[in-house]
Coordinates of C-alpha atoms in Angstrom, one line a residue:
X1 CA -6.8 -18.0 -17.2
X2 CA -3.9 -18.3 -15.1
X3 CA -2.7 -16.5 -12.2
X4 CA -2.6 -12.7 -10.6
X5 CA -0.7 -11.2 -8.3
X6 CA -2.8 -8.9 -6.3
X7 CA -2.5 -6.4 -3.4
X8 CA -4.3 -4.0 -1.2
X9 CA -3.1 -1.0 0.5
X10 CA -4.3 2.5 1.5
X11 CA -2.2 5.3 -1.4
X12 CA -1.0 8.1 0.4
X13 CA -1.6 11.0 -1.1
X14 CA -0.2 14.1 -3.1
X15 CA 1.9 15.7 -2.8
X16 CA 3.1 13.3 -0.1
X17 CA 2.8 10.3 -2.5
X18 CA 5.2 12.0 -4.9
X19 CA 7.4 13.2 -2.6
X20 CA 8.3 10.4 -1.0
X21 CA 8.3 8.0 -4.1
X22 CA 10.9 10.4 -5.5
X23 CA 13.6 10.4 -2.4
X24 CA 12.9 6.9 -2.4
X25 CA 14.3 6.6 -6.4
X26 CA 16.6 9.4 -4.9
X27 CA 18.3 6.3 -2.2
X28 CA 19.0 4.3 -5.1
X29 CA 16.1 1.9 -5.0
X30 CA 15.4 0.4 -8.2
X31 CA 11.6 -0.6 -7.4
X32 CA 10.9 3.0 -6.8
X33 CA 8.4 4.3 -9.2
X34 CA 7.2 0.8 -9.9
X35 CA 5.6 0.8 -6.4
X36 CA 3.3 3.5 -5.5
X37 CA 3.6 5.0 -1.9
X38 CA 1.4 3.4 0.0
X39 CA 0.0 1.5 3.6
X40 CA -0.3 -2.3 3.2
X41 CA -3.2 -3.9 3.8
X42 CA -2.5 -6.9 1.8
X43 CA 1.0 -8.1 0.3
X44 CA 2.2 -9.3 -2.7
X45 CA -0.7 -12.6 -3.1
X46 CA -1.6 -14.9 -6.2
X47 CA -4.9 -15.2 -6.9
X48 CA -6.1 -17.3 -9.7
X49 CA -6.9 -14.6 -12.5
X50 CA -11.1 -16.5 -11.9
X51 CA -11.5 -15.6 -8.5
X52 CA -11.0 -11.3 -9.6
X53 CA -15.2 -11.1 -9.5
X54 CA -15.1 -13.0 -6.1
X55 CA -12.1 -10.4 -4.7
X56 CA -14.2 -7.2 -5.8
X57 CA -17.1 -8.3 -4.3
X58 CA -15.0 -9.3 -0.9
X59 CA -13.2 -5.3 -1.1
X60 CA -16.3 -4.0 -1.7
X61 CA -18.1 -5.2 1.2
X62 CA -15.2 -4.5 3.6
X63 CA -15.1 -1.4 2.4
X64 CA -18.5 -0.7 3.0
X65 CA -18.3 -1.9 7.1
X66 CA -16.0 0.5 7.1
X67 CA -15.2 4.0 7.9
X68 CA -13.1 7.1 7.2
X69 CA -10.2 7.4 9.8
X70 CA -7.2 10.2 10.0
X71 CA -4.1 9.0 9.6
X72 CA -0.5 10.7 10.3
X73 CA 2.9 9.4 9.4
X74 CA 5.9 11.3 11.7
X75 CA 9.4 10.2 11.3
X76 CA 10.8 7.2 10.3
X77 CA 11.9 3.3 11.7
X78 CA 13.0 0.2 10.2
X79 CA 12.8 -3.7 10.0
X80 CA 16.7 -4.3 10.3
X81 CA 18.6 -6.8 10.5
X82 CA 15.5 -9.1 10.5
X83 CA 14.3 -7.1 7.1
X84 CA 16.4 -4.6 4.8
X85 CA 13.0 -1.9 5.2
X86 CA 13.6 1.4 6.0
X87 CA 9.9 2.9 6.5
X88 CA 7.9 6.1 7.4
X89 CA 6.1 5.4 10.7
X90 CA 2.7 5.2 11.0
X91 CA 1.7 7.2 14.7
X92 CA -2.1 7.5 13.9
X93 CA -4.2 5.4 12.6
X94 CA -2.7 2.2 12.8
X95 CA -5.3 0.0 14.7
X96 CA -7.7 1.1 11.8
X97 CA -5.3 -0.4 8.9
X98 CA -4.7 -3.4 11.4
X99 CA -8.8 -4.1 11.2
X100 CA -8.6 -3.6 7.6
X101 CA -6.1 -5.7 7.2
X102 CA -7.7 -8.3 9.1
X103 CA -10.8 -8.3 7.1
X104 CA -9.1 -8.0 3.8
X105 CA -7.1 -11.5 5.0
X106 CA -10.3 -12.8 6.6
X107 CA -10.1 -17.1 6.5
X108 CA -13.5 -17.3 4.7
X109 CA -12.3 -14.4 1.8
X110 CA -10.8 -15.0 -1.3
X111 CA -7.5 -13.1 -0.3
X112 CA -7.3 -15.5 3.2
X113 CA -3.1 -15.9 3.8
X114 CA -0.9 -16.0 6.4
X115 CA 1.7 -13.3 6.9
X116 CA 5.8 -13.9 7.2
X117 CA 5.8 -11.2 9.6
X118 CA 3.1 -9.9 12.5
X119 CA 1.3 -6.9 11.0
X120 CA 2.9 -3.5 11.3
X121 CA 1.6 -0.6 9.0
X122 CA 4.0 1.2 7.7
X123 CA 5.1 3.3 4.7
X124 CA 8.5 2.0 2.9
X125 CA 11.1 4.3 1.8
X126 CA 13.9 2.1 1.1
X127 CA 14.4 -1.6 0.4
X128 CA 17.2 -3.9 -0.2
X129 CA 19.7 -1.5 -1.0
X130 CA 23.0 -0.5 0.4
X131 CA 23.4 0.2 4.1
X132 CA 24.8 3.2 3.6
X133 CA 21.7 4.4 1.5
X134 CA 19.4 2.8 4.2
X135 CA 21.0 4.8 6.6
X136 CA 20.7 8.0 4.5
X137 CA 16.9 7.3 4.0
X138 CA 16.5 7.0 7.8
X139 CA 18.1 10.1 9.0
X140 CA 17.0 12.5 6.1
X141 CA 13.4 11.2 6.2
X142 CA 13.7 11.2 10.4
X143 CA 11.7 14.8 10.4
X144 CA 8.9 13.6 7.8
X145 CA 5.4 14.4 8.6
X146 CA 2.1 13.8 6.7
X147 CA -1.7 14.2 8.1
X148 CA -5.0 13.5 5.9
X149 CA -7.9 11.5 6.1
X150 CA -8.3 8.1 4.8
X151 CA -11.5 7.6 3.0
X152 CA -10.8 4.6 1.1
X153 CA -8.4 1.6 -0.4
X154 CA -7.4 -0.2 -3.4
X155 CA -6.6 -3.0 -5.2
X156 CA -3.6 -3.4 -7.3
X157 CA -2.2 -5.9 -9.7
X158 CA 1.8 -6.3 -9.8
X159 CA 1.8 -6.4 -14.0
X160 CA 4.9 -9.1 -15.8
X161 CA 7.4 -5.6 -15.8
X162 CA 6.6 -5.6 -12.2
X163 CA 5.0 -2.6 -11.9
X164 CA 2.1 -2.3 -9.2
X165 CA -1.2 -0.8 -11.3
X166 CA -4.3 0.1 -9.4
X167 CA -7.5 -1.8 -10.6
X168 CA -10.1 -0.7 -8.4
X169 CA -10.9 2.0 -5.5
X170 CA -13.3 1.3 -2.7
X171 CA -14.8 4.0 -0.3
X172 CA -15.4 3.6 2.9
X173 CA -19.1 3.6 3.6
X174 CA -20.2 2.6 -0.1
X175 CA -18.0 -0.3 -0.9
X176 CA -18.6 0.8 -4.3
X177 CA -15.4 1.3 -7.3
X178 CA -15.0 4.8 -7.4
X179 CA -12.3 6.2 -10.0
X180 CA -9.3 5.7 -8.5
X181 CA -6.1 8.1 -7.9
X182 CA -3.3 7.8 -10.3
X183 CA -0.3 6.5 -9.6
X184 CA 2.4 8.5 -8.4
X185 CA 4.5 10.3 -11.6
X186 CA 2.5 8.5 -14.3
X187 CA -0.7 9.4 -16.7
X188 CA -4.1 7.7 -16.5
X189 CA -5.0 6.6 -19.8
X190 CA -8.7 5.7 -18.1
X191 CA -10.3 5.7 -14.9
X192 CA -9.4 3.0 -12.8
X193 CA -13.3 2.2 -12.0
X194 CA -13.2 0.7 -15.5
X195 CA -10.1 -1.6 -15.6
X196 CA -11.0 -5.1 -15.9

């Protein structure tokens, strides 16, 4: 069957999504509309394509210990020189994403890893590109602001033209599939509840 690679992560949504997936093509950064805008929960992880059954039913149960939480992003920050990341700056709601990202990872789950870097929730607006561009996306994203309430996560799957496609949707509360939200700029050909 082979191998996936899989990640989690909390979409941010219209017409912030959007918004800040376009300025992000706008600084020149190739992986732009391949990535929806999004929190991390889980990075870039292999799974082997057998274990998908076992990683839904993990989601879906920490999904449902889970609740809705607001979240605001305010201004931006960045990971240099350790990492070429300029980011939108998570100012409310980050101990929730760190829980979910705890439980998501947990040692006795499928998606159990270790992390290069300690957790920091975050929404990336520019990465690996020029410094001059970096610097652009830091000061003209410096006033950003977004507010809304997070009432679920999802799980994606990074396809061979390394495009990021969401697979499943799980609510808070239910940790049932629910149709999912479609990617920034691009159609849904079907709900995302009935990928397989």
């Amino acid at each position: 069957m082979g191998t996936v690679t899989l990640g989690v992560s909390i979409a941010v949504p219209e017409p912030y999504g959007s918004l800040l997936q376009e300025r992000r093509a706008g600084f020149g950064d190739p992986a732009a509309h391949g990535i929806p805008t999004h929190v991390t929960l889980l990075p870039p992880t292999e799974v082997d394509a057998a274990r998908l059954p076992a990683v839904r039913a993990h989601l879906a149960a920490v999904a449902a210990a889970g609740r809705s939480f607001p979240m605001r992003l305010s201004g931006t920050g960045t990971f240099r020189p350790l990492s070429p990341v300029v980011f939108v700056q998570v100012v409310e709601g980050a101990s929730a994403c760190s829980w979910l990202q705890r439980q998501v990872r947990d040692a006795s789950g499928p998606l159990a890893r270790e992390l290069a870097f300690p957790y920091h929730p975050h929404v990336t607006v520019a990465h690996g590109i020029p410094d001059e561009a970096m610097d652009r996306a830091y000061e003209e994203l410096a006033g950003f602001e977004a507010a809304w309430t997070v009432g679920s996560f999802a799980l994606y799957e990074q396809g061979s033209d390394g495009v990021w496609r969401e697979l499943y949707e799980y609510e808070f509360g239910a940790g049932r599939p629910s149709k999912g939200v479609p990617a920034q700029g691009s159609p849904v050909d079907e709900p995302a509840a009935t990928r397989t």
